CSV table of C-alpha atoms in Angstrom, one decimal:
chain,number,residue,atom,x,y,z
Z,215,MET,CA,0.1,-0.1,0.1
Z,216,SER,CA,1.5,3.8,-0.6
Z,217,ARG,CA,2.7,5.2,1.8
Z,218,SER,CA,0.3,8.3,1.5
Z,219,ALA,CA,-3.1,5.9,2.0
Z,220,ARG,CA,-2.9,5.7,5.8
Z,221,ILE,CA,-5.2,3.6,6.9
Z,222,VAL,CA,-7.4,5.4,10.2
Z,223,LEU,CA,-9.1,2.7,12.1
Z,224,GLN,CA,-12.3,3.6,13.9
Z,225,ASP,CA,-13.5,3.4,17.0
Z,226,ARG,CA,-16.3,0.4,16.8
Z,227,ARG,CA,-17.9,2.4,19.5
Z,228,ARG,CA,-18.7,5.0,17.1
Z,229,ARG,CA,-18.7,2.4,13.3
Z,230,SER,CA,-21.7,3.5,11.3
Z,231,LEU,CA,-22.7,1.0,9.2
Z,232,CYS,CA,-20.1,-1.3,6.9
Z,233,VAL,CA,-17.9,1.4,7.3
Z,234,VAL,CA,-14.1,-0.9,7.5
Z,235,LEU,CA,-11.6,1.9,7.5
Z,236,ALA,CA,-10.8,5.4,6.2
Z,237,LEU,CA,-8.6,6.5,3.7
Z,238,CYS,CA,-6.2,10.1,4.2
Z,239,LEU,CA,-6.7,11.0,0.6
Z,240,LEU,CA,-4.2,14.0,1.8
Z,241,PRO,CA,-0.5,13.9,0.8
Z,242,LEU,CA,0.1,16.9,2.9
Z,243,ALA,CA,-0.9,15.6,5.6
Z,244,CYS,CA,0.0,11.6,5.2
Z,245,GLY,CA,3.4,11.8,3.3
Z,246,GLU,CA,5.0,12.1,0.3
Z,247,HIS,CA,2.1,10.8,-2.9
Z,248,GLU,CA,3.4,7.6,-4.6
Z,249,VAL,CA,1.3,6.2,-7.7
Z,250,PRO,CA,0.8,2.5,-7.6
Z,251,VAL,CA,1.8,0.4,-10.6
Z,252,ALA,CA,-1.6,-0.7,-12.3
Z,253,ASN,CA,-1.4,-4.1,-12.0
Z,254,GLY,CA,-4.2,-7.2,-10.4
Z,255,SER,CA,-2.6,-6.7,-7.1
Z,256,GLU,CA,-3.2,-3.8,-5.9
Z,257,SER,CA,-5.6,-2.5,-3.3
Z,258,PRO,CA,-8.8,-0.5,-3.5
Z,259,GLU,CA,-7.5,1.7,-1.1
Z,260,GLU,CA,-4.6,2.2,-3.8
Z,261,ILE,CA,-6.4,3.0,-6.5
Z,262,LEU,CA,-8.8,5.2,-4.2
Z,263,GLN,CA,-5.2,7.2,-3.5
Z,264,GLU,CA,-4.5,7.7,-6.7
Z,265,ALA,CA,-7.3,8.5,-8.4
Z,266,LEU,CA,-9.1,10.4,-5.8
Z,267,GLY,CA,-6.2,11.7,-3.8
Z,268,SER,CA,-5.6,15.3,-4.4
Z,269,LEU,CA,-9.1,15.8,-3.4
Z,270,GLY,CA,-8.8,15.8,0.4
Z,271,ILE,CA,-9.4,13.4,3.5
Z,272,LEU,CA,-12.4,11.7,1.7
Z,273,VAL,CA,-14.1,7.9,3.7
Z,274,PRO,CA,-14.7,5.2,1.8
Z,275,VAL,CA,-17.4,3.4,2.8
Z,276,ASN,CA,-19.8,0.3,1.4
Z,277,LEU,CA,-23.8,1.4,2.3
Z,278,ASP,CA,-26.5,-1.1,1.9
Z,279,THR,CA,-28.1,1.8,-0.4
Z,280,ALA,CA,-31.0,-1.1,-1.1
Z,281,ALA,CA,-31.6,-1.7,2.9
Z,282,LEU,CA,-31.2,2.6,3.4
Z,283,ALA,CA,-34.1,3.4,0.8
Z,284,ARG,CA,-36.7,0.6,1.6
Z,285,ALA,CA,-36.6,2.2,5.1
Z,286,VAL,CA,-36.8,5.8,4.0
Z,287,GLN,CA,-39.4,5.0,1.7
Z,288,ALA,CA,-41.3,3.3,4.4
Z,289,GLY,CA,-41.0,6.6,7.1
Z,290,GLN,CA,-38.0,4.8,8.8
Z,291,SER,CA,-35.1,6.8,10.3
Z,292,ILE,CA,-31.5,5.5,9.2
Z,293,PRO,CA,-28.2,6.2,10.1
Z,294,LEU,CA,-26.1,7.2,8.5
Z,295,PRO,CA,-21.7,8.2,8.7
Z,296,PHE,CA,-20.9,11.7,9.2
Z,297,ALA,CA,-17.8,12.7,8.8
Z,298,GLU,CA,-16.1,14.6,11.5
Z,299,GLU,CA,-14.0,17.1,10.4
Z,300,GLY,CA,-10.4,15.3,9.7
Z,301,GLY,CA,-11.7,12.5,8.8
Z,302,GLN,CA,-13.2,10.6,12.1
Z,303,LEU,CA,-16.2,9.1,11.0
Z,304,VAL,CA,-19.6,8.7,13.5
Z,305,GLN,CA,-22.9,7.9,13.2
Z,306,ARG,CA,-26.4,10.3,12.8
Z,307,ASP,CA,-29.8,9.1,12.6
Z,308,VAL,CA,-32.1,10.3,9.9
Z,309,GLN,CA,-35.6,10.8,9.6
Z,310,LEU,CA,-36.3,12.4,6.1
Z,311,THR,CA,-39.0,13.5,4.2
Z,312,LEU,CA,-39.9,13.1,0.5
Z,313,ARG,CA,-39.6,16.3,-1.0
Z,314,ASN,CA,-41.4,15.4,-4.9
Z,315,LEU,CA,-39.6,18.6,-6.9
Z,316,ARG,CA,-41.3,17.7,-10.4
Z,317,ALA,CA,-44.0,19.4,-11.6
Z,318,PRO,CA,-47.6,17.2,-11.8
Z,319,ASP,CA,-47.0,16.3,-15.6
Z,320,LEU,CA,-43.2,15.6,-15.4
Z,321,ALA,CA,-43.2,11.7,-15.8
Z,322,GLU,CA,-40.9,11.9,-18.8
Z,323,PHE,CA,-37.3,11.9,-19.0
Z,324,VAL,CA,-36.2,13.7,-22.5
Z,325,LEU,CA,-33.1,12.5,-24.9
Z,326,LYS,CA,-32.8,14.9,-28.5
Z,327,ASP,CA,-30.9,13.7,-30.7
Z,328,GLY,CA,-29.7,17.0,-32.8
Z,329,VAL,CA,-28.4,15.1,-35.7
Z,330,ALA,CA,-31.0,13.0,-36.7
Z,331,GLN,CA,-32.7,15.6,-35.8
Z,332,GLN,CA,-35.6,13.6,-33.3
Z,333,GLY,CA,-35.6,12.8,-29.1
Z,334,ARG,CA,-37.6,10.4,-27.4
Z,335,THR,CA,-38.7,10.1,-24.1
Z,336,GLU,CA,-38.4,7.7,-21.2
Z,337,PRO,CA,-40.7,7.3,-18.0
Z,338,LEU,CA,-39.0,8.8,-15.0
Z,339,PRO,CA,-38.5,6.3,-11.6
Z,340,PRO,CA,-40.5,7.5,-8.6
Z,341,PRO,CA,-38.8,10.7,-6.8
Z,342,ALA,CA,-36.2,9.9,-5.0
Z,343,THR,CA,-35.1,13.0,-3.6
Z,344,TYR,CA,-35.6,14.1,0.2
Z,345,GLN,CA,-35.0,16.8,2.8
Z,346,GLY,CA,-35.0,15.9,7.0
Z,347,ILE,CA,-33.5,16.3,10.3
Z,348,VAL,CA,-30.7,15.0,12.0
Z,349,ALA,CA,-31.0,14.0,15.3
Z,350,ALA,CA,-29.8,15.8,17.6
Z,351,GLN,CA,-27.2,14.2,20.5
Z,352,GLY,CA,-25.8,14.5,23.9
Z,353,GLY,CA,-28.4,17.5,24.8
Z,354,GLY,CA,-27.2,19.6,21.2
Z,355,GLU,CA,-29.0,20.7,18.8
Z,356,PRO,CA,-30.6,18.9,15.7
Z,357,GLY,CA,-29.6,19.4,12.1
Z,358,ALA,CA,-29.9,19.0,8.2
Z,359,ALA,CA,-30.4,16.5,5.8
Z,360,VAL,CA,-30.9,17.1,1.7
Z,361,LEU,CA,-30.0,13.5,0.1
Z,362,THR,CA,-31.4,12.0,-3.1
Z,363,VAL,CA,-31.8,8.3,-1.6
Z,364,THR,CA,-32.2,5.3,-4.2
Z,365,ALA,CA,-31.3,1.5,-4.3
Z,366,GLN,CA,-28.0,1.9,-5.5
Z,367,VAL,CA,-26.9,5.6,-4.6
Z,368,VAL,CA,-27.2,8.2,-1.0
Z,369,ALA,CA,-26.3,11.6,-2.1
Z,370,GLY,CA,-26.4,14.7,-0.5
Z,371,ASN,CA,-25.4,16.8,2.9
Z,372,LEU,CA,-26.0,15.8,6.3
Z,373,LEU,CA,-25.3,19.5,8.4
Z,374,VAL,CA,-24.9,19.5,12.1
Z,375,ALA,CA,-23.3,22.0,14.7
Z,376,PRO,CA,-20.5,22.0,16.0
Z,377,ASP,CA,-19.0,18.9,13.5
Z,378,GLY,CA,-19.9,20.9,9.9
Z,379,TRP,CA,-20.8,20.2,7.1
Z,380,SER,CA,-20.5,16.1,5.7
Z,381,LEU,CA,-21.3,14.6,2.0
Z,382,ILE,CA,-22.1,11.5,0.8
Z,383,GLU,CA,-21.6,11.0,-3.0
Z,384,PRO,CA,-21.5,7.0,-5.1
Z,385,LEU,CA,-17.4,6.4,-5.9
Z,386,GLU,CA,-18.7,4.9,-9.3
Z,387,PRO,CA,-19.2,8.1,-11.2
Z,388,MET,CA,-16.3,10.2,-9.2
Z,389,LEU,CA,-14.2,7.0,-10.6
Z,390,ARG,CA,-14.8,6.7,-14.1
Z,391,LEU,CA,-15.0,10.3,-14.4
Z,392,ARG,CA,-11.6,10.5,-13.5
Z,393,GLY,CA,-10.7,7.9,-15.9
Z,394,VAL,CA,-10.2,5.1,-13.8
Z,395,ASP,CA,-10.6,1.8,-16.4
Z,396,PRO,CA,-13.8,-0.4,-15.6
Z,397,ALA,CA,-11.2,-3.1,-13.5
Z,398,ARG,CA,-10.3,-1.2,-11.8
Z,399,ARG,CA,-13.5,0.4,-10.7
Z,400,GLN,CA,-14.7,-3.0,-10.0
Z,401,ARG,CA,-12.2,-3.7,-7.3
Z,402,VAL,CA,-12.7,-0.6,-5.8
Z,403,LEU,CA,-16.6,-1.0,-5.9
Z,404,GLY,CA,-16.4,-4.6,-4.9
Z,405,LYS,CA,-15.4,-3.3,-1.9
Z,406,TYR,CA,-16.5,0.3,-1.2
Z,407,ASN,CA,-19.8,2.0,-3.1
Z,408,HIS,CA,-19.7,5.5,-1.4
Z,409,ALA,CA,-17.6,8.1,0.1
Z,410,VAL,CA,-17.9,10.5,3.1
Z,411,TYR,CA,-16.0,13.8,3.9
Z,412,ASN,CA,-16.0,16.9,5.8
Z,413,ALA,CA,-16.4,19.9,3.7
Z,414,ARG,CA,-13.4,21.2,5.3
Z,415,ASP,CA,-12.0,18.5,4.5
Z,416,THR,CA,-12.0,18.9,1.0
Z,417,ARG,CA,-8.6,20.2,-1.1
Z,418,LEU,CA,-9.1,24.2,-3.1
Z,419,THR,CA,-8.6,23.9,-6.8
Z,420,PRO,CA,-5.4,25.0,-8.0
Z,421,GLY,CA,-5.1,29.2,-8.0
Z,422,LEU,CA,-7.1,29.8,-4.7
Z,423,ALA,CA,-4.0,30.0,-2.4
Z,424,GLY,CA,-4.6,33.7,-2.5
Z,425,SER,CA,-8.5,33.9,-1.4
Z,426,ARG,CA,-8.1,32.4,2.2
Z,427,GLU,CA,-6.6,35.7,2.8
Z,428,ALA,CA,-9.7,37.3,2.7
Z,429,LEU,CA,-12.0,34.8,5.2
Z,430,GLY,CA,-11.7,36.1,8.5
Z,431,ALA,CA,-12.6,39.8,7.8
Z,432,ALA,CA,-15.8,41.4,9.1
Z,433,PRO,CA,-19.0,40.7,7.3
Z,434,THR,CA,-20.7,42.9,4.7
Z,435,PRO,CA,-23.3,45.3,6.5
Z,436,SER,CA,-26.8,44.2,6.4
Z,437,ARG,CA,-28.8,46.9,5.3
Z,438,LYS,CA,-32.1,45.3,6.4
Z,439,ARG,CA,-35.2,45.7,3.8
Z,440,ALA,CA,-38.3,44.4,5.2
Z,441,ARG,CA,-40.4,41.1,3.4
Z,442,ALA,CA,-42.8,42.6,1.2
Z,443,GLN,CA,-45.4,40.1,1.4
Z,444,SER,CA,-46.9,38.2,-1.5
Z,445,SER,CA,-50.2,37.9,-2.0
Z,446,THR,CA,-49.7,34.4,-3.3
Z,447,PRO,CA,-46.2,31.8,-2.5
Z,448,LEU,CA,-43.7,32.8,-4.7
Z,449,GLY,CA,-42.2,29.3,-7.2
Z,450,LEU,CA,-39.1,28.9,-8.9
Z,451,SER,CA,-40.4,26.4,-12.1
Z,452,ILE,CA,-36.6,25.2,-13.7
Z,453,VAL,CA,-35.7,23.4,-16.4
Z,454,ALA,CA,-32.9,21.2,-16.9
Z,455,ASP,CA,-30.8,20.6,-19.9
Z,456,GLY,CA,-27.5,19.4,-20.9
Z,457,ASP,CA,-25.1,18.6,-23.5
Z,458,ALA,CA,-24.2,15.6,-25.1
Z,459,GLU,CA,-21.0,14.9,-22.6
Z,460,LEU,CA,-23.0,15.2,-20.3
Z,461,PHE,CA,-25.1,12.4,-21.5
Z,462,ARG,CA,-21.8,10.2,-21.4
Z,463,ALA,CA,-20.5,11.7,-18.5
Z,464,TYR,CA,-23.6,10.5,-16.9
Z,465,PRO,CA,-24.9,7.6,-19.1
Z,466,LEU,CA,-28.9,6.1,-18.2
Z,467,ASP,CA,-26.8,2.8,-17.2
Z,468,SER,CA,-24.8,4.7,-14.1
Z,469,VAL,CA,-26.0,4.5,-10.7
Z,470,MET,CA,-26.5,8.1,-11.1
Z,471,PRO,CA,-27.5,9.3,-14.5
Z,472,PHE,CA,-27.5,12.4,-15.6
Z,473,TRP,CA,-31.4,13.3,-14.7
Z,474,LEU,CA,-31.2,11.7,-11.6
Z,475,MET,CA,-27.9,14.0,-10.7
Z,476,GLN,CA,-30.1,17.2,-11.7
Z,477,GLU,CA,-32.4,16.2,-9.6
Z,478,THR,CA,-29.5,15.6,-7.0
Z,479,LEU,CA,-28.7,19.2,-7.6
Z,480,PHE,CA,-31.3,21.0,-7.3
Z,481,ASN,CA,-32.6,19.4,-4.3
Z,482,ALA,CA,-29.7,21.6,-2.9
Z,483,ILE,CA,-30.9,24.8,-4.6
Z,484,ASP,CA,-34.7,24.0,-3.6
Z,485,TRP,CA,-33.1,23.0,0.3
Z,486,LEU,CA,-31.7,26.4,-0.1
Z,487,TYR,CA,-34.4,28.4,-1.3
Z,488,ASN,CA,-36.8,27.4,0.5
Z,489,CYS,CA,-35.1,26.6,3.6
Z,490,VAL,CA,-31.7,28.1,4.8
Z,491,GLU,CA,-33.2,31.7,3.8
Z,492,PRO,CA,-36.2,31.8,4.8
Z,493,ASP,CA,-37.4,31.8,8.5
Z,494,ALA,CA,-38.7,28.5,10.0
Z,495,ASN,CA,-42.3,28.0,9.5
Z,496,ALA,CA,-44.7,25.6,9.2
Z,497,ASP,CA,-44.5,25.1,5.0
Z,498,ASN,CA,-40.8,23.6,5.7
Z,499,ALA,CA,-41.1,22.0,9.3
Z,500,TYR,CA,-40.3,19.0,8.0
Z,501,THR,CA,-36.1,20.1,8.1
Z,502,VAL,CA,-34.2,22.5,10.6
Z,503,CYS,CA,-35.3,25.3,8.8
Z,504,GLY,CA,-34.5,28.4,11.7
Z,505,ASN,CA,-32.2,31.1,10.6
Z,506,ALA,CA,-30.0,30.8,14.1
Z,507,PHE,CA,-29.2,27.7,12.3
Z,508,ASP,CA,-28.2,28.2,9.0
Z,509,GLY,CA,-27.3,32.2,8.8
Z,510,GLY,CA,-30.1,32.6,6.1
Z,511,ALA,CA,-31.7,35.7,6.1
Z,512,GLY,CA,-34.9,35.3,6.1
Z,513,ALA,CA,-35.5,37.7,2.8
Z,514,PHE,CA,-37.2,35.2,0.8
Z,515,GLN,CA,-38.9,32.1,-0.2
Z,516,ALA,CA,-39.4,30.4,-2.8
Z,517,PRO,CA,-39.2,26.7,-3.7
Z,518,LEU,CA,-38.0,25.3,-6.3
Z,519,ARG,CA,-40.4,23.3,-9.5
Z,520,ILE,CA,-38.9,20.9,-12.0
Z,521,ASP,CA,-40.9,21.6,-15.0
Z,522,ARG,CA,-38.3,19.1,-17.1
Z,523,LEU,CA,-35.2,17.2,-16.7
Z,524,GLU,CA,-33.9,16.8,-20.9
Z,525,THR,CA,-30.1,16.1,-22.1
Z,526,TRP,CA,-28.7,16.5,-25.6
Z,527,THR,CA,-27.6,12.8,-26.6
Z,528,ALA,CA,-26.4,13.4,-30.4
Z,529,GLY,CA,-25.4,17.3,-31.6
Z,530,GLY,CA,-26.8,20.1,-29.7
Z,531,PRO,CA,-24.3,22.7,-28.2
Z,532,THR,CA,-21.1,22.6,-28.7
Z,533,ALA,CA,-19.4,25.4,-26.9
Z,534,THR,CA,-16.2,24.7,-25.4
Z,535,ALA,CA,-16.5,27.7,-22.8
Z,536,ALA,CA,-19.0,28.6,-20.5
Z,537,GLY,CA,-19.9,31.9,-21.4
Z,538,ALA,CA,-21.1,31.2,-24.9
Z,539,MET,CA,-22.6,28.2,-23.5
Z,540,VAL,CA,-24.8,30.2,-21.8
Z,541,VAL,CA,-26.1,31.7,-25.2
Z,542,GLU,CA,-26.1,28.5,-27.2
Z,543,SER,CA,-28.5,27.2,-24.3
Z,544,ALA,CA,-31.0,30.0,-25.3
Z,545,SER,CA,-31.1,29.0,-28.4
Z,546,PHE,CA,-31.5,25.2,-28.1
Z,547,THR,CA,-33.3,24.2,-24.7
Z,548,HIS,CA,-36.9,24.0,-26.1
Z,549,GLN,CA,-39.6,21.4,-26.6
Z,550,ALA,CA,-41.1,20.7,-29.4
Z,551,THR,CA,-43.7,18.2,-30.4
Z,552,PRO,CA,-42.8,15.1,-31.4
Z,553,VAL,CA,-40.3,15.7,-28.5
Z,554,CYS,CA,-36.2,17.4,-30.3
Z,555,CYS,CA,-34.9,20.1,-32.5
Z,556,GLY,CA,-38.5,22.8,-33.6
Z,557,GLU,CA,-40.5,25.2,-32.1
Z,558,PRO,CA,-42.1,26.3,-30.3
Z,559,HIS,CA,-39.3,27.0,-27.5
Z,560,THR,CA,-41.6,26.2,-24.4
Z,561,ALA,CA,-38.5,26.7,-21.8
Z,562,GLY,CA,-39.9,30.0,-21.9
Z,563,GLN,CA,-42.6,29.1,-19.6
Z,564,SER,CA,-40.2,28.5,-17.2
Z,565,ASN,CA,-38.4,31.0,-14.6
Z,566,LEU,CA,-35.1,29.2,-15.2
Z,567,VAL,CA,-32.9,27.5,-17.5
Z,568,HIS,CA,-30.4,25.7,-15.7
Z,569,PHE,CA,-28.0,23.6,-18.3
Z,570,PHE,CA,-25.8,21.2,-17.2
Z,571,SER,CA,-22.7,20.5,-19.2
Z,572,GLY,CA,-20.5,17.6,-19.6
Z,573,LYS,CA,-17.8,19.7,-21.1
Z,574,VAL,CA,-14.2,20.8,-19.2
Z,575,PHE,CA,-15.4,24.6,-20.0
Z,576,THR,CA,-12.1,26.5,-20.8
Z,577,GLY,CA,-12.3,30.1,-19.0
Z,578,GLY,CA,-14.4,28.7,-15.8
Z,579,ALA,CA,-17.0,26.0,-15.2
Z,580,GLY,CA,-19.9,28.1,-15.3
Z,581,ASN,CA,-22.2,31.2,-16.5
Z,582,ALA,CA,-25.5,32.8,-15.5
Z,583,SER,CA,-27.1,36.3,-17.1
Z,584,VAL,CA,-27.4,39.0,-13.5
Z,585,GLY,CA,-30.8,39.6,-12.9
Z,586,GLY,CA,-32.1,37.1,-15.3
Z,587,LEU,CA,-35.0,35.5,-13.8
Z,588,ASN,CA,-38.5,35.5,-15.9
Z,589,VAL,CA,-36.5,36.9,-19.0
Z,590,TYR,CA,-37.2,35.7,-21.9
Z,591,GLY,CA,-37.9,37.2,-25.7
Z,592,ASP,CA,-34.6,39.2,-27.3
Z,593,GLY,CA,-32.4,39.3,-24.8
Z,594,CYS,CA,-31.9,35.9,-25.3
Z,595,GLN,CA,-30.9,36.1,-29.0
Z,596,GLN,CA,-28.3,38.8,-28.2
Z,597,PRO,CA,-24.4,38.1,-27.5
Z,598,LEU,CA,-23.1,37.3,-24.3
Z,599,ALA,CA,-21.7,41.4,-24.1
Z,600,THR,CA,-25.5,42.0,-23.8
Z,601,PHE,CA,-27.1,38.4,-22.9
Z,602,CYS,CA,-30.3,39.0,-21.0
Z,603,CYS,CA,-32.3,35.5,-20.5
Z,604,HIS,CA,-33.3,33.6,-17.6
Z,605,HIS,CA,-30.2,30.9,-18.4
Z,606,GLY,CA,-27.2,29.3,-16.7
Z,607,VAL,CA,-24.9,27.0,-17.0
Z,608,SER,CA,-22.8,24.6,-14.7
Z,609,GLN,CA,-20.0,22.6,-15.7
Z,610,ILE,CA,-21.0,19.3,-13.1
Z,611,VAL,CA,-17.2,17.2,-14.5
Z,612,PRO,CA,-14.3,17.3,-13.2
Z,613,GLY,CA,-11.1,19.3,-15.2
Z,614,GLY,CA,-9.7,22.7,-15.5
Z,615,GLY,CA,-8.9,23.7,-12.3
Z,616,THR,CA,-12.5,21.9,-11.2
Z,617,PRO,CA,-12.7,18.8,-8.5
Z,618,GLY,CA,-16.0,18.3,-9.4
Z,619,THR,CA,-16.9,16.5,-6.3
Z,620,LEU,CA,-20.8,16.6,-4.7
Z,621,PHE,CA,-19.7,19.6,-2.2
Z,622,GLN,CA,-18.5,22.0,-5.0
Z,623,LEU,CA,-20.9,21.3,-6.9
Z,624,GLN,CA,-24.0,22.2,-5.5
Z,625,LEU,CA,-21.7,25.4,-4.5
Z,626,LEU,CA,-21.8,26.3,-8.2
Z,627,VAL,CA,-25.2,26.0,-9.4
Z,628,ALA,CA,-26.5,27.4,-6.5
Z,629,HIS,CA,-24.1,30.6,-7.2
Z,630,GLU,CA,-24.9,30.5,-11.5
Z,631,ILE,CA,-28.9,30.4,-10.0
Z,632,GLY,CA,-27.6,33.3,-7.4
Z,633,HIS,CA,-26.4,35.4,-10.9
Z,634,ASN,CA,-30.6,34.8,-12.3
Z,635,ASN,CA,-31.6,36.1,-9.6
Z,636,GLY,CA,-29.4,39.2,-9.2
Z,637,GLY,CA,-26.3,38.9,-7.0
Z,638,GLU,CA,-23.2,40.2,-8.2
Z,639,GLU,CA,-20.0,38.1,-7.9
Z,640,ASP,CA,-18.1,39.2,-4.7
Z,641,ARG,CA,-14.9,39.3,-5.1
Z,642,GLY,CA,-14.1,40.1,-1.4
Z,643,GLY,CA,-15.2,36.9,0.4
Z,644,PHE,CA,-16.3,38.3,3.5
Z,645,ALA,CA,-17.1,35.6,6.4
Z,646,GLN,CA,-20.6,35.3,7.7
Z,647,ASP,CA,-21.9,32.5,10.0
Z,648,TRP,CA,-23.9,29.7,9.9
Z,649,LEU,CA,-24.5,26.1,12.2
Z,650,PHE,CA,-25.6,28.5,15.0
Z,651,GLY,CA,-22.4,30.7,14.8
Z,652,ASP,CA,-20.6,27.4,15.0
Z,653,GLN,CA,-18.9,27.8,11.2
Z,654,SER,CA,-18.3,30.7,9.1
Z,655,GLY,CA,-17.0,31.2,6.2
Z,656,PRO,CA,-17.2,33.2,2.5
Z,657,THR,CA,-20.9,33.0,1.2
Z,658,LEU,CA,-22.1,31.0,-2.2
Z,659,MET,CA,-21.6,34.3,-4.1
Z,660,PHE,CA,-17.8,34.3,-4.0
Z,661,SER,CA,-16.1,32.4,-6.4
Z,662,GLY,CA,-12.6,33.1,-5.3
Z,663,PHE,CA,-10.2,32.8,-8.4
Z,664,ASP,CA,-11.0,29.5,-9.8
Z,665,GLY,CA,-13.3,28.0,-7.9
Z,666,PHE,CA,-14.4,27.6,-4.0
Z,667,PRO,CA,-12.5,27.4,-0.9
Z,668,SER,CA,-13.7,24.3,1.8
Z,669,GLU,CA,-14.3,27.6,4.2
Z,670,GLU,CA,-17.4,28.3,1.4
Z,671,ILE,CA,-21.1,28.0,2.9
Z,672,PHE,CA,-24.3,27.6,1.3
Z,673,VAL,CA,-26.1,30.0,2.0
Z,674,TYR,CA,-26.5,34.1,0.5
Z,675,ALA,CA,-24.6,36.6,2.5
Z,676,HIS,CA,-27.4,39.3,4.0
Z,677,ASP,CA,-27.7,42.1,2.2
Z,678,VAL,CA,-27.9,40.5,-1.2
Z,679,ALA,CA,-30.6,38.0,0.0
Z,680,GLU,CA,-32.6,41.3,1.7
Z,681,ASN,CA,-31.7,44.5,-0.6
Z,682,THR,CA,-31.5,41.8,-4.2
Z,683,ILE,CA,-32.1,38.8,-3.9
Z,684,GLY,CA,-35.2,39.0,-2.3
Z,685,PRO,CA,-37.2,41.9,-4.0
Z,686,LEU,CA,-36.0,40.2,-7.4
Z,687,LEU,CA,-37.9,37.4,-6.5
Z,688,GLU,CA,-40.6,39.3,-5.3
Z,689,GLN,CA,-40.8,41.0,-7.8
Z,690,ARG,CA,-40.6,38.6,-10.8
Z,691,LEU,CA,-41.9,35.1,-9.8
Z,692,GLY,CA,-45.1,37.2,-9.4
Z,693,SER,CA,-45.4,38.0,-13.4
Z,694,PRO,CA,-45.6,35.7,-16.6
Z,695,PRO,CA,-42.1,35.1,-18.3
Z,696,ASN,CA,-41.2,37.5,-20.9
Z,697,VAL,CA,-40.4,40.1,-18.4
Z,698,THR,CA,-38.7,43.3,-20.2
Z,699,ALA,CA,-36.1,43.8,-17.8
Z,700,THR,CA,-32.3,45.2,-17.5
Z,701,CYS,CA,-29.5,42.2,-16.7
Z,702,GLY,CA,-26.4,42.8,-16.0
Z,703,SER,CA,-23.3,40.9,-17.8
Z,704,ALA,CA,-23.5,37.1,-17.9
Z,705,PRO,CA,-20.3,36.8,-15.2
Z,706,ILE,CA,-17.5,34.2,-15.8
Z,707,LEU,CA,-16.7,32.3,-12.7
């Protein structure tokens, strides 16, 4: 075994589920990284070290996902591993409630072939997106859980104060998207099926070293704005699209096909807009939503509704930069009858369109029109310099300085949707508290130079939520699409 693949034995009294051991995958902490020779004698731990060692401290685990899915579907609480900072695993009991984000008529996903100029639909399995509560322990406060749970996958977040933000994601796509060949993947997947890690143990992406200096600075003062009360509840409708590279990155035979990845990321956005930011109320009682927990501003509440889940399988957008892709998305994202490639452009009936790309972009991993919420029409046909539209783009594969972990992808999608909803880029990265004040870090509109630092927290800055995003949601979500509005430029992450 490589010297850097140090095994950390777990305390049996605290060991969760089928967790056998933890890998220290942080070369700076464990010693100089040695790349093992690819051969049949490699251990799963050595393969993991080579493939994922640059990401930080990851703990490989084997979860009985089928049993967990059955328990969740029956309304039972389930035990899940939680990674404390430093890689120690503890068991946390989680009570989840189904959070069906799909529009009432959304029963199929769409596959579009732009070469053959035809498309097809396939039925969606039942929804598997959940939100809920992590049980309190030892007199502490309860935490929050936001997860996708299927018979093959557990993917999402557990947040507990003071232990922080722990993530679970499946190993199969993590290994495949990093070029691990099928035989070596199978050696790993025969022993482990998921990775668990604490957000603070993730590695910074290249070029971010200088961004840490601003993290301890005082937060930008909030200019408190009294929230205007809507006559009807706000709702944020959204279409998911993707390129042919997305379809190849998350194929239908993966444990995480493209549509499930889209739903998993949208589940985190719904939690942000329907729970983290607003004050606790009867409508979000299924999870921990009080501002004392999450640090949100209580300035808006806008639960998400998914109108469509689709991707191109061939043809479609070809741009290699996120800025160009967001313009192409406005031209290519549509639903026709029969499905594929013609008018009408009914994506204009939704408040937002988010395009998930499997390309490794040049220049930056995401792009969106600032203030483009609910705007569709002539602005969507303009070049990038004057682009004003309800579209955003996120690269959801590793590469180009982006690690592509679930932690980073949630931040990226929330950041780009924040631009759509009026948030400007935060160049300072001032810290704000959350998790009962036990954790602080830069908020969602800060992206450093090339990506998001491990201290990033999943909340908008108070003044951004109160003075920009909240008012824009109130104004735009009460009106039909095709609003004529002034947008900012489309920023590159």
